[in-house]
Each structure stands twice: as structure tokens, then as C-alpha cells.
mmCIF file of C-alpha atoms in Angstrom:
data_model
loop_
_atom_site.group_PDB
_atom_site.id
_atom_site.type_symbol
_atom_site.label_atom_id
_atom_site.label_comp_id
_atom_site.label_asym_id
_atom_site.label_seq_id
_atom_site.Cartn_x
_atom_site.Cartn_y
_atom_site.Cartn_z
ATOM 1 C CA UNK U 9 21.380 48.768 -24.567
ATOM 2 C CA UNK U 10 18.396 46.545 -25.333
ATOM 3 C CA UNK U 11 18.319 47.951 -29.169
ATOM 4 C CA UNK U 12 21.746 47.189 -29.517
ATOM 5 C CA UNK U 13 21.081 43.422 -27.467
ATOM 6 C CA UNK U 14 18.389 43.085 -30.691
ATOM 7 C CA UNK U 15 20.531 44.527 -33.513
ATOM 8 C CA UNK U 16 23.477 41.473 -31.829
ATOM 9 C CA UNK U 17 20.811 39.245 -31.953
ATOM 10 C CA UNK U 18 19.284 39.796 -35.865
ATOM 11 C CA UNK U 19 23.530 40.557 -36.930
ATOM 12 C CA UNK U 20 23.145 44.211 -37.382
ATOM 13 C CA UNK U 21 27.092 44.936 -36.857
ATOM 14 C CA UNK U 22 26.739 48.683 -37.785
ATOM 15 C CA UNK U 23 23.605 49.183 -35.860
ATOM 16 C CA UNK U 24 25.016 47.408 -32.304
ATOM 17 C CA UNK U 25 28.147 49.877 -32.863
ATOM 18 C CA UNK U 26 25.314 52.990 -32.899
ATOM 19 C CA UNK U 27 23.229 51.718 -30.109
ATOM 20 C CA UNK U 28 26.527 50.676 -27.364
ATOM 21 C CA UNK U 29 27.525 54.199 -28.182
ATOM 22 C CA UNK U 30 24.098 55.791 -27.244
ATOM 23 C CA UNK U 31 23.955 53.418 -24.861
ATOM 24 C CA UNK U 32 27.760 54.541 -23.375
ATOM 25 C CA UNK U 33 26.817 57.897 -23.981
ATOM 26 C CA UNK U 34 23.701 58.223 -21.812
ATOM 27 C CA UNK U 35 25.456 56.028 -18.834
ATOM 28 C CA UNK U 36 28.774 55.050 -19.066
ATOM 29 C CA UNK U 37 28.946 52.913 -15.822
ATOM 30 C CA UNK U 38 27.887 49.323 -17.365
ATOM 31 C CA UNK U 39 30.115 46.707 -18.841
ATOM 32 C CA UNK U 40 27.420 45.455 -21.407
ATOM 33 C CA UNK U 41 27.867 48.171 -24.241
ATOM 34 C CA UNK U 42 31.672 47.608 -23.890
ATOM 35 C CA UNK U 43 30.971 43.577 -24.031
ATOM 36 C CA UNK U 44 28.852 44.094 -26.864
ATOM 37 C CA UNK U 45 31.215 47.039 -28.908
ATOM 38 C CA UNK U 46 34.340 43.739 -28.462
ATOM 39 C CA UNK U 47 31.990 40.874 -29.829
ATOM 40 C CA UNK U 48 31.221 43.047 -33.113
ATOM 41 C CA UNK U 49 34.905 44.019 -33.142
ATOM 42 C CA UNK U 50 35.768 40.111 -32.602
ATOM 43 C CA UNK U 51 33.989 39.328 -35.137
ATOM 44 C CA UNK U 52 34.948 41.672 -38.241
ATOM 45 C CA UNK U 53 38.858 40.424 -37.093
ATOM 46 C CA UNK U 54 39.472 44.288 -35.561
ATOM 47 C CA UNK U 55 41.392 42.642 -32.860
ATOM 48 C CA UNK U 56 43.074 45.842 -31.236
ATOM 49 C CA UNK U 57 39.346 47.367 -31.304
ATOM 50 C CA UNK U 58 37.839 44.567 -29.554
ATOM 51 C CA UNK U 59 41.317 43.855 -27.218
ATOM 52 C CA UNK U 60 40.366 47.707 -25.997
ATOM 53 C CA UNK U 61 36.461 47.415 -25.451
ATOM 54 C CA UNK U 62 36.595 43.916 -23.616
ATOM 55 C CA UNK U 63 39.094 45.823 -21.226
ATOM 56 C CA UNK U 64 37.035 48.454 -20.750
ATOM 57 C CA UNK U 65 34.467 45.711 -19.873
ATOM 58 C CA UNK U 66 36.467 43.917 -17.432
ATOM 59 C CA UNK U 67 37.138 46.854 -15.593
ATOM 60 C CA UNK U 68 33.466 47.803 -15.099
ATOM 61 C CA UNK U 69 32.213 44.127 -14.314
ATOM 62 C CA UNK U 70 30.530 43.690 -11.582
ATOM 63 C CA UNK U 71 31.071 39.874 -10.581
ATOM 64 C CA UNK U 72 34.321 37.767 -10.374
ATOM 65 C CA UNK U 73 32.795 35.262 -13.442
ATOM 66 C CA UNK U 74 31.854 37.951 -15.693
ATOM 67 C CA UNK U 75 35.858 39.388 -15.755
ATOM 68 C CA UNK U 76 37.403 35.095 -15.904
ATOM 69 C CA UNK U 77 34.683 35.585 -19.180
ATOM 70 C CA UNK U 78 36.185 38.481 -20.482
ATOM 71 C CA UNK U 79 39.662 37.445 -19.568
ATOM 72 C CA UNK U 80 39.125 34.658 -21.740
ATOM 73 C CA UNK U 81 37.667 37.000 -25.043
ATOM 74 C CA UNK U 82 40.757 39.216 -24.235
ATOM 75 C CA UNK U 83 43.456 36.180 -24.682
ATOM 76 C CA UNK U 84 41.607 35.027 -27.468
ATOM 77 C CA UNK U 85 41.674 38.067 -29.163
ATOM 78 C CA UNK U 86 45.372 39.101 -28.049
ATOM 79 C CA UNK U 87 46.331 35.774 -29.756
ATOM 80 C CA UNK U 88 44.989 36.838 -33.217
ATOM 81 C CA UNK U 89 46.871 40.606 -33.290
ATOM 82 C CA UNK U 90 50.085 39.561 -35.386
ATOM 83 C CA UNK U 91 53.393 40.544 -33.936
ATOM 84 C CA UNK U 92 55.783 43.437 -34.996
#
């Protein structure tokens, strides 16, 4: 998770993608690769994408102001997905 943390940090989209993955992969209990997989979807505008990870997120938080933070990426980003 730290590679992908780094690859956030220097704008590596594709990398952070790879390393939340690996990251998911090798222990899927943590919230931070599914926090990390919705910012980079946030940010190319792949709203559904990053509407799915940040749930995934909130569900696996572990503290009361970690999900009122995610809560607030998932309105955010449910706000942007264009109606039918």
C-alpha cells in the first residue's frame, strides 16, 4: 500500500491502480487501497468506478470519521454521474 501511497503522492495514476490491486490482493481487509483506487477514479471523472471503490471503503473503515469522510467523496461523486 505504501508504493501505491508514493505513486498518489508523485501522480502516477496507472501505477496507484497496480499497487491498490497488489495491495487488495495480498490482504483484502483494509479500506486504504479502496480509498486510494476512488481518488484516482475521482480524478480521471470515472465516477461509477470511484462511486464503487469509496463504498467498498466505507464498508471496511474502521472509525466513525473515516466513513462521514467517505460519505462525503461518495455524494460528491454521485452528484457528477449524469442521469438516464
Amino acid at each position: 500500500l505504501y508504493l501505491a501511497w508514493i505513486s498518489f503522492i508523485t501522480n502516477d495514476l496507472r501505477a496507484v491502480e497496480t499497487w491498490s490491486h497488489e495491495s487488495i490482493r495480498l490482504d483484502g481487509r483494509g479500506f486504504g487501497p479502496h480509498l486510494l483506487l476512488g481518488l484516482v477514479f475521482e480524478r480521471a471523472g470515472r465516477w461509477e468506478e470511484a462511486v464503487a471503490e469509496y463504498s467498498l471503503a466505507q464498508s471496511k473503515a474502521d472509525s466513525e470519521p473515516r466513513r462521514e469522510l467517505l460519505q462525503g467523496r461518495l455524494d460528491h461523486c454521485k452528484m457528477q454521474i449524469p442521469e438516464w
